[in-house]
PDB file of C-alpha atoms in Angstrom:
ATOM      1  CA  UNK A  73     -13.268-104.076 124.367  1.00 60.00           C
ATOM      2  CA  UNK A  74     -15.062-106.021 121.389  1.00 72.00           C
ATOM      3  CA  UNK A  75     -18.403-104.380 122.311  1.00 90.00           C
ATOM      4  CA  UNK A  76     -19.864-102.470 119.761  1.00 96.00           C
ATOM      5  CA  UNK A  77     -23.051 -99.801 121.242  1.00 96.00           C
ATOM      6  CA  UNK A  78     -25.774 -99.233 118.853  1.00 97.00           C
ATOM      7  CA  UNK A  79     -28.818 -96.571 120.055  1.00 97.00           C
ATOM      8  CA  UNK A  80     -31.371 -95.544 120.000  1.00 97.00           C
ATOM      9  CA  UNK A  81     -32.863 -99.108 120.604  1.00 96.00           C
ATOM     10  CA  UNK A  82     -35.453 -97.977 118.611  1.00 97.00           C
ATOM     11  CA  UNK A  83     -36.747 -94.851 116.460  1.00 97.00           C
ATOM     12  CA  UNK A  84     -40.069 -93.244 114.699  1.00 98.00           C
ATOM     13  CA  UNK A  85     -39.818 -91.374 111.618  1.00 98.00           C
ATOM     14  CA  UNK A  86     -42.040 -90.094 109.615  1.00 98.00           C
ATOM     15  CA  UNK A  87     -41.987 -90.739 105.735  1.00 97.00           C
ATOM     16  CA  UNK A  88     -39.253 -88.427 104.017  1.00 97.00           C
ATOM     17  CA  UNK A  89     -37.487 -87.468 106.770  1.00 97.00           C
ATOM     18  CA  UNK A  90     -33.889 -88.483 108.022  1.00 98.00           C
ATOM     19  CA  UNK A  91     -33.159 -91.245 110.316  1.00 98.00           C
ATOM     20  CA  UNK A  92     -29.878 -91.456 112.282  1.00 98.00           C
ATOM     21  CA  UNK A  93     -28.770 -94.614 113.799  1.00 98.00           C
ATOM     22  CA  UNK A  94     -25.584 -94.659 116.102  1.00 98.00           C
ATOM     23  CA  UNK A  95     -22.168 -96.992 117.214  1.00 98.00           C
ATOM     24  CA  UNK A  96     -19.588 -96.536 119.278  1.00 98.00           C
ATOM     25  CA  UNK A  97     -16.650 -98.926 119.272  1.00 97.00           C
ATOM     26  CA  UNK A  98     -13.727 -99.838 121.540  1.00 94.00           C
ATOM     27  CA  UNK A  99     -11.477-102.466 119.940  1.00 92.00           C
ATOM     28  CA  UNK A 100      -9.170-100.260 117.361  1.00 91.00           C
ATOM     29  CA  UNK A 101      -8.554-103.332 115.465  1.00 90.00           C
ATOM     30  CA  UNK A 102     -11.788-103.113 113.802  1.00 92.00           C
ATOM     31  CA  UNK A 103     -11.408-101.880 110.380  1.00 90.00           C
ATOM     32  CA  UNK A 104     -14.474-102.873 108.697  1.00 92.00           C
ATOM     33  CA  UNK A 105     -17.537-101.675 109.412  1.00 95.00           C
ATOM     34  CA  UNK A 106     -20.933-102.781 107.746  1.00 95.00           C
ATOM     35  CA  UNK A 107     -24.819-101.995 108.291  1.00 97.00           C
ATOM     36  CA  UNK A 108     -27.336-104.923 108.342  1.00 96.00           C
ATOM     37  CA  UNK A 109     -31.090-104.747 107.917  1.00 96.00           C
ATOM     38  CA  UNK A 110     -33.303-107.469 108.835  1.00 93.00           C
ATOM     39  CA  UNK A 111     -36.921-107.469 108.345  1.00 93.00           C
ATOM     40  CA  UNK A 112     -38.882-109.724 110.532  1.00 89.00           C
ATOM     41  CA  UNK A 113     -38.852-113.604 109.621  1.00 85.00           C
ATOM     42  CA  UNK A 114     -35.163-113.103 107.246  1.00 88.00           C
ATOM     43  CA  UNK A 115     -31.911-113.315 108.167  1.00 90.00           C
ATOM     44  CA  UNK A 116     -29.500-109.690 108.195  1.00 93.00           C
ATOM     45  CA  UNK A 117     -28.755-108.365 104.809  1.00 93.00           C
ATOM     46  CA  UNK A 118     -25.931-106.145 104.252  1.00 93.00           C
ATOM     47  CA  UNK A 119     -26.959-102.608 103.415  1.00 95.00           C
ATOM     48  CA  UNK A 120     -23.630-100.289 103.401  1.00 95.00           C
ATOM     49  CA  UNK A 121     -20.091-100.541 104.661  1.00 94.00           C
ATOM     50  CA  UNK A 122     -17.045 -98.707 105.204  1.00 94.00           C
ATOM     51  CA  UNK A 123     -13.390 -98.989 106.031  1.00 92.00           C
ATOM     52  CA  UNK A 124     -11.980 -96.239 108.385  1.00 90.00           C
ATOM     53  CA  UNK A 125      -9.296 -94.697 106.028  1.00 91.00           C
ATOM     54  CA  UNK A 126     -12.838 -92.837 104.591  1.00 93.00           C
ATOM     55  CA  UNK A 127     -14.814 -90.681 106.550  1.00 95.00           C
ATOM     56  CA  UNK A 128     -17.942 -91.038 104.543  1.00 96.00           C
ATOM     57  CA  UNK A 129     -19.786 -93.732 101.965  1.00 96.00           C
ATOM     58  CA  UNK A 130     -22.755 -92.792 100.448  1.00 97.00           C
ATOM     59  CA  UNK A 131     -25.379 -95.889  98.515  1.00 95.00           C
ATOM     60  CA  UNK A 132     -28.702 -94.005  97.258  1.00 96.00           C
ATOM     61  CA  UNK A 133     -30.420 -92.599 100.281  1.00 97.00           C
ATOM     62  CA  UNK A 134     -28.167 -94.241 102.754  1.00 97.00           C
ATOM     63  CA  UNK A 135     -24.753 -92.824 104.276  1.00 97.00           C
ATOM     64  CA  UNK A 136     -21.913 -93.687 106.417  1.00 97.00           C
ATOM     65  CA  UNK A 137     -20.746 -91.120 108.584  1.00 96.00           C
ATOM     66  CA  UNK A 138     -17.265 -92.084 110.234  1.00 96.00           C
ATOM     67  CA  UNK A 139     -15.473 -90.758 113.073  1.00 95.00           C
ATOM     68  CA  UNK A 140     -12.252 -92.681 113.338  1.00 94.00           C
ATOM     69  CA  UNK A 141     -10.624 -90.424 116.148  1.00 94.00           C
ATOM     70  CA  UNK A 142     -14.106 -90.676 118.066  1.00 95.00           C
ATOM     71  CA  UNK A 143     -14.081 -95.008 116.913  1.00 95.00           C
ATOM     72  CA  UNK A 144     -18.186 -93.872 116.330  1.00 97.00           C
ATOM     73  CA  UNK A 145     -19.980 -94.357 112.823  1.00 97.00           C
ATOM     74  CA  UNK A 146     -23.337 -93.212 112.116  1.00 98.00           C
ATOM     75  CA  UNK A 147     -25.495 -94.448 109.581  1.00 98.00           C
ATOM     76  CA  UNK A 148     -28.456 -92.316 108.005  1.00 98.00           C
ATOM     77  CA  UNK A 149     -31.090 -92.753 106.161  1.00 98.00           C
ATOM     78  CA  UNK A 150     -32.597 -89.574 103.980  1.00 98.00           C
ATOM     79  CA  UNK A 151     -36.117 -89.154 102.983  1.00 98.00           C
ATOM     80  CA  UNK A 152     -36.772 -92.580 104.813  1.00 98.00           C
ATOM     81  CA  UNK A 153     -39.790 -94.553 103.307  1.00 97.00           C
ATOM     82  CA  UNK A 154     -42.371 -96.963 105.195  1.00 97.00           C
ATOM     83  CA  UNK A 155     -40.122-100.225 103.281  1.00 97.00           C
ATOM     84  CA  UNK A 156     -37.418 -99.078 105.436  1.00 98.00           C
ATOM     85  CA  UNK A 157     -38.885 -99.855 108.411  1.00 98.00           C
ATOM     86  CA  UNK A 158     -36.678-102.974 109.760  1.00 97.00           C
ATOM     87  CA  UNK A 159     -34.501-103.785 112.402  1.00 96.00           C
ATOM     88  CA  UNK A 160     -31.489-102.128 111.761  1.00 97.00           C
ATOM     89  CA  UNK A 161     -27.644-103.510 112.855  1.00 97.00           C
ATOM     90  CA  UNK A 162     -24.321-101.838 112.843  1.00 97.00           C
ATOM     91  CA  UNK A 163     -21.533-104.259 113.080  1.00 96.00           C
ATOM     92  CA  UNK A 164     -17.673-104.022 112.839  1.00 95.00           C
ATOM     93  CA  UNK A 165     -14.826-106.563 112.573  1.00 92.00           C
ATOM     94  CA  UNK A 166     -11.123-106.697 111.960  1.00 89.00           C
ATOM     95  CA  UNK A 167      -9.259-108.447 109.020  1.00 76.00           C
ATOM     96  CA  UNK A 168      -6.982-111.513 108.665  1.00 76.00           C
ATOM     97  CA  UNK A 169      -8.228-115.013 110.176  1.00 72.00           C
ATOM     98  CA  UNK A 170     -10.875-112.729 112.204  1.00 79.00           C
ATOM     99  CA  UNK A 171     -12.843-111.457 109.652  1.00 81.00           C
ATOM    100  CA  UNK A 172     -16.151-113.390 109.439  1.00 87.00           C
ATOM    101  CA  UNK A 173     -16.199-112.607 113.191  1.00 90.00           C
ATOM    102  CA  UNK A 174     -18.351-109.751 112.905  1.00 93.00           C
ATOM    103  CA  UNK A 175     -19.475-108.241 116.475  1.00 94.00           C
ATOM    104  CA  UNK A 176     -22.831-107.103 116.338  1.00 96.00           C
ATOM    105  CA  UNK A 177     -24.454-103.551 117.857  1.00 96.00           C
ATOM    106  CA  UNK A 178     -27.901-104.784 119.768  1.00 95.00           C
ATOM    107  CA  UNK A 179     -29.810-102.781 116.576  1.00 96.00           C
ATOM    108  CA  UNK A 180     -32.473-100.673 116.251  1.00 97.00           C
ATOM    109  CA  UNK A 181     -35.927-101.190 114.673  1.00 97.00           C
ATOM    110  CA  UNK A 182     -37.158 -98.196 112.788  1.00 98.00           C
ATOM    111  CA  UNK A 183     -40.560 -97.728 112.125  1.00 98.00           C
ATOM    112  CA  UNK A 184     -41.317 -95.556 109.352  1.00 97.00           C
ATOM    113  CA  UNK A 185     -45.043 -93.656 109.591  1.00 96.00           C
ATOM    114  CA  UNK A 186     -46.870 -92.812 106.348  1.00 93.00           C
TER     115      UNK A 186
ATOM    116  CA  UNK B  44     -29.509-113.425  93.626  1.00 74.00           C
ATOM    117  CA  UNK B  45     -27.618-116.093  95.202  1.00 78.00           C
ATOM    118  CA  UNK B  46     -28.564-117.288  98.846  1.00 92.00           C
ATOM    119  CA  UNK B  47     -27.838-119.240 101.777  1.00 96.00           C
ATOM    120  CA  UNK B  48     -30.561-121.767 102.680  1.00 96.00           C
ATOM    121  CA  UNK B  49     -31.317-123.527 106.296  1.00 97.00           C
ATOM    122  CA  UNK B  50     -33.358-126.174 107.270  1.00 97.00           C
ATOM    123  CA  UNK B  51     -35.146-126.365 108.660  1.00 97.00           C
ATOM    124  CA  UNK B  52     -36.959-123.412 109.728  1.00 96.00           C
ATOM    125  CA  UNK B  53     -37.778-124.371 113.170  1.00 97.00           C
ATOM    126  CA  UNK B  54     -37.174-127.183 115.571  1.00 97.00           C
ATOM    127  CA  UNK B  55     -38.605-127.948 119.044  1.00 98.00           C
ATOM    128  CA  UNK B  56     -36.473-130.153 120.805  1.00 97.00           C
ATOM    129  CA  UNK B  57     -36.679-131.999 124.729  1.00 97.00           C
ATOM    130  CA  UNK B  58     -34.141-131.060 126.787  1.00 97.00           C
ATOM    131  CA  UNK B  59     -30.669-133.217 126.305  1.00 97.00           C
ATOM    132  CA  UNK B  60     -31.448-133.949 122.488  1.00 98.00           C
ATOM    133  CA  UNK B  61     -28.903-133.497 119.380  1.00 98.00           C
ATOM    134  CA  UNK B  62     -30.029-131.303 117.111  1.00 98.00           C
ATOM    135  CA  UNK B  63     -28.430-130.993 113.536  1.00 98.00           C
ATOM    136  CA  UNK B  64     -29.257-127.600 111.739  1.00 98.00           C
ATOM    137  CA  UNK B  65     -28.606-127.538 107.984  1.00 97.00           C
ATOM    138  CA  UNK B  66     -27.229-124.972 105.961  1.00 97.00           C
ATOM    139  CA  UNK B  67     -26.642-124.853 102.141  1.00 97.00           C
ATOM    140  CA  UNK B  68     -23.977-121.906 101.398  1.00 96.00           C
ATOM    141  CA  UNK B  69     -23.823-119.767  97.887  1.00 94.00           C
ATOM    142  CA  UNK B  70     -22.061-121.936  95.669  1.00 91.00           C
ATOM    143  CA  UNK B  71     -18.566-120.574  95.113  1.00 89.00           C
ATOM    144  CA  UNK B  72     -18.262-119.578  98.468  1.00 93.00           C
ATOM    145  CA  UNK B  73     -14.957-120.612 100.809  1.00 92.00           C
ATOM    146  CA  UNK B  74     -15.844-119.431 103.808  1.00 93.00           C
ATOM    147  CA  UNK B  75     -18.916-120.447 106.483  1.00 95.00           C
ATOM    148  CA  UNK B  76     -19.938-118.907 109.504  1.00 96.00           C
ATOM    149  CA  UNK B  77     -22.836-119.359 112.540  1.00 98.00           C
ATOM    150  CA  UNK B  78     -24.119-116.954 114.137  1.00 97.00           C
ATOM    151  CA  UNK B  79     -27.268-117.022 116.643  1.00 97.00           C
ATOM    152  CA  UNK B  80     -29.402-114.772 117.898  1.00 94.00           C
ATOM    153  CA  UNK B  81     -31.240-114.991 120.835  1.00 94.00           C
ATOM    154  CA  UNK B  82     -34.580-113.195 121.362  1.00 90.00           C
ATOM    155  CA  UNK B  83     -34.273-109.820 122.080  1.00 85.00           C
ATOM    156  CA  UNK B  84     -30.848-109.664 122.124  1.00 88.00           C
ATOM    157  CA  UNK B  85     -28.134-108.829 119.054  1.00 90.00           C
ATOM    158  CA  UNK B  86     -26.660-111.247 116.857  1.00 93.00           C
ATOM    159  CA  UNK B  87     -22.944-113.214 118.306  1.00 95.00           C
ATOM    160  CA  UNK B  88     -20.444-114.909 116.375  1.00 96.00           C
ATOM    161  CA  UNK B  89     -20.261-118.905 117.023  1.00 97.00           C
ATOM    162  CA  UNK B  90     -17.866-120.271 114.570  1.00 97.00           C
ATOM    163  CA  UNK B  91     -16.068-119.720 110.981  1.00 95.00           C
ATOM    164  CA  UNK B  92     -14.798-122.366 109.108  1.00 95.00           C
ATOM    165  CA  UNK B  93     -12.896-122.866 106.066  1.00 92.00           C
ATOM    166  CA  UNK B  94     -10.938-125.718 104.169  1.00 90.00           C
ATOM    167  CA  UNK B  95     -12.482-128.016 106.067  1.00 91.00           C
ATOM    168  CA  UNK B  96     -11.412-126.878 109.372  1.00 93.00           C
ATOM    169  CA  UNK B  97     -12.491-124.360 112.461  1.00 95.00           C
ATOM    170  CA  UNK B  98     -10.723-120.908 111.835  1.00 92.00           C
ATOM    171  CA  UNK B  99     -12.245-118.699 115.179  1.00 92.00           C
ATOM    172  CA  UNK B 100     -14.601-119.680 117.603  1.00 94.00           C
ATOM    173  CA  UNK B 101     -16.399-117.895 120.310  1.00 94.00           C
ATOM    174  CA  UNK B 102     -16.426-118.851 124.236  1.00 94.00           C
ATOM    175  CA  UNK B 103     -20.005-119.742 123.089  1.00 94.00           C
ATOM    176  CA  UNK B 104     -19.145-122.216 120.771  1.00 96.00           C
ATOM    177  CA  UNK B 105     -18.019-125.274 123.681  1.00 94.00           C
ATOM    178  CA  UNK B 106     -17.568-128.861 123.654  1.00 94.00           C
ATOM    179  CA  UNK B 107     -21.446-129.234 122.905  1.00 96.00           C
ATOM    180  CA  UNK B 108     -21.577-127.585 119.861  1.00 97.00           C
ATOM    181  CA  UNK B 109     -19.821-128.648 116.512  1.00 97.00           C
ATOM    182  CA  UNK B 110     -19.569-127.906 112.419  1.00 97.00           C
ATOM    183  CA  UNK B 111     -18.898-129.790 109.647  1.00 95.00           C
ATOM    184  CA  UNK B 112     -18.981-130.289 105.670  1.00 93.00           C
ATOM    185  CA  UNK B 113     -20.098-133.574 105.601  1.00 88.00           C
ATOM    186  CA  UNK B 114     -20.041-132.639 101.529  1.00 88.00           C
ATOM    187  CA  UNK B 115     -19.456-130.726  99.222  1.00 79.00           C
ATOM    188  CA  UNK B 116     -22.712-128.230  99.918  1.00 88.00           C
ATOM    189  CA  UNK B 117     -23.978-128.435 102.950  1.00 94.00           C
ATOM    190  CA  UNK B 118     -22.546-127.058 106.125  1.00 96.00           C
ATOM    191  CA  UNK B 119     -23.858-128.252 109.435  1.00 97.00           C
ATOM    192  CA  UNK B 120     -23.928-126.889 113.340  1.00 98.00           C
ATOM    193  CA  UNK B 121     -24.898-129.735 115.650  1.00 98.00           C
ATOM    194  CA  UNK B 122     -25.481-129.094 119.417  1.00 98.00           C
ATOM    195  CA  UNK B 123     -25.071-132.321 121.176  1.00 96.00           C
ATOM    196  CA  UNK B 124     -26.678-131.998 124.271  1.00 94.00           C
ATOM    197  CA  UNK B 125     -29.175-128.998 124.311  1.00 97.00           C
ATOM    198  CA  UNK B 126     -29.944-127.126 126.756  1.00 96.00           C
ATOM    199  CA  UNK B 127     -32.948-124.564 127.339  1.00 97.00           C
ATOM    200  CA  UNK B 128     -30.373-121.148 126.776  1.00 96.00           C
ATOM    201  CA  UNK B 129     -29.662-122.679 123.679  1.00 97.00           C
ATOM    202  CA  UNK B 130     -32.881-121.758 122.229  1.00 98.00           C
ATOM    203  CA  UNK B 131     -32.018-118.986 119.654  1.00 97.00           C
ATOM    204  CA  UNK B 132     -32.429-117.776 115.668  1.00 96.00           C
ATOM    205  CA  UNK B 133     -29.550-119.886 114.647  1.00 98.00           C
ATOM    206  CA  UNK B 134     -28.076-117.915 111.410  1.00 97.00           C
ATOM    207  CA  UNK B 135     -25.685-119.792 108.800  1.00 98.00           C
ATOM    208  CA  UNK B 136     -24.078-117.455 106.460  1.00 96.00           C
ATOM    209  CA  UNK B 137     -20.813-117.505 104.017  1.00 95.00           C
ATOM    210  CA  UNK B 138     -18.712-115.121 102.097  1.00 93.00           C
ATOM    211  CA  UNK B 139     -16.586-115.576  98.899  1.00 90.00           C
ATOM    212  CA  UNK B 140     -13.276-114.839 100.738  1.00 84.00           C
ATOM    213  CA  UNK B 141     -12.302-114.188 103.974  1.00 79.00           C
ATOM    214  CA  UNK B 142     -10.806-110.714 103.529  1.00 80.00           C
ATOM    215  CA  UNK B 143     -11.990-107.588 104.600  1.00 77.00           C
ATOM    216  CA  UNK B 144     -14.441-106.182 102.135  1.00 78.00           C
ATOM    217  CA  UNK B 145     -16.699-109.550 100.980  1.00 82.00           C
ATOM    218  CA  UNK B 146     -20.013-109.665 101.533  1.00 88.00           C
ATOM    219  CA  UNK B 147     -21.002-111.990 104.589  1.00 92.00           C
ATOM    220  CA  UNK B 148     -24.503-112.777 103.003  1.00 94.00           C
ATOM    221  CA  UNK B 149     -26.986-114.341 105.729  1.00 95.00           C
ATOM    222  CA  UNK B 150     -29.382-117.440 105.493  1.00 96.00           C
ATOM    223  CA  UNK B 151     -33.177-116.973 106.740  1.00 95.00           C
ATOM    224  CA  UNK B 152     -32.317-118.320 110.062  1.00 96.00           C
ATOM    225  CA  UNK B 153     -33.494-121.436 111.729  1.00 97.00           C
ATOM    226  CA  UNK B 154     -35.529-120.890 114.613  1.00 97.00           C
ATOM    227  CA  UNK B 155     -34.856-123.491 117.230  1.00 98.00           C
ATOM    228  CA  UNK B 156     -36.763-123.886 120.954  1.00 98.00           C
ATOM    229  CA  UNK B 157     -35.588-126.315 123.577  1.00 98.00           C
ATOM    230  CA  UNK B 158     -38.400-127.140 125.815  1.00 97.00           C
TER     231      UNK B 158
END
């Protein structure tokens, strides 16, 4: 029930078009939900994040989409550029004494052709 | 911008040995977290800690494996015994508050291999 499912394990784009990452969630207690990038050799930086009383949060060219009924977010990237190719996480985690315990989606790498 | 900082980088360590892995939170920040990562797989909670104490720890986080403040900026994990599953991207990170809605800002990682 705290598993959070992250696909496509891994996705090719091709500079200015959209990439659309995926998670699914079980646990209902979750109410935050943040996206992570890591490039290789750093440690996960936070990109975006959303609470579920919202259904979407848009930063520049990156968007939440959330589907509270479905407990599945979405995050997308428009007119993705070759710096955005990273590994990409979707996490989520509940409030109170819980919170830093964020539960991780197994990520995606996106590779971003020129 | 502010960051967290771990030493060191990486460690090789025999079978059985202590390791201590350093961490060095954003200044003003109350709250202190590890996290690991072993190859290939996603990131999992280990431990968060604040005022001084253990808040939430994961069934990974046993008897061998232990946090501390030893001052007033540093923030250490130390695995007493290790083992070779325990090699892993060990990731310190921190967050202003522990409320929904501050940043959880990650260190660089410290990559550590048990041989």
């Amino acid at each position: 029930q705290q598993q959070v499912k992250q696909s496509p394990q891994s996705l090719i784009v091709q500079k200015g078009g959209i990439s659309i990452i995926n998670c699914a969630y079980e646990n209902t207690a979750f109410d935050y939900f943040p996206w992570y990038q890591q490039f290789p050799g750093k440690g996960p930086a936070l990109l975006i994040a959303i609470r579920p009383d919202v259904s979407e949060k848009k930063e520049g060219r990156f968007t939440i989409s959330f589907n509270k009924s479905a407990k599945q977010f979405s995050l997308h990237i428009m007119d993705s550029q070759p710096g955005d190719s990273a590994t990409y996480f979707c996490a989520a985690t509940s409030g109170g004494t819980s919170y830093g315990k964020l539960t991780f989606g197994q990520g995606t790498i996106l590779t971003v052709h020129p | 911008e502010p960051e967290v900082t771990q030493t060191p980088s990486h460690q090789v360590t025999q079978m059985g040995q202590e390791v201590i892995l350093r961490c060095v939170p954003i200044s003003n920040h109350l709250y202190f977290y590890w996290y690991r990562q072993i190859l290939g797989q996603k990131v999992e909670f280990l431990v968060s800690f604040y005022n001084n104490e253990i808040s939430e720890k994961s069934e990974i986080f046993d008897d061998q494996f232990s946090v501390e403040r030893p001052d007033g900026s540093n923030f250490t994990l130390k695995i007493r015994s290790t083992k070779l599953e325990d090699s892993a991207m060990y990731f310190c990170a921190s967050s202003p508050q522990g409320s929904v809605g501050n940043t959880i800002y990650f260190g660089e990682g410290s990559w550590l291999t048990v041989v």
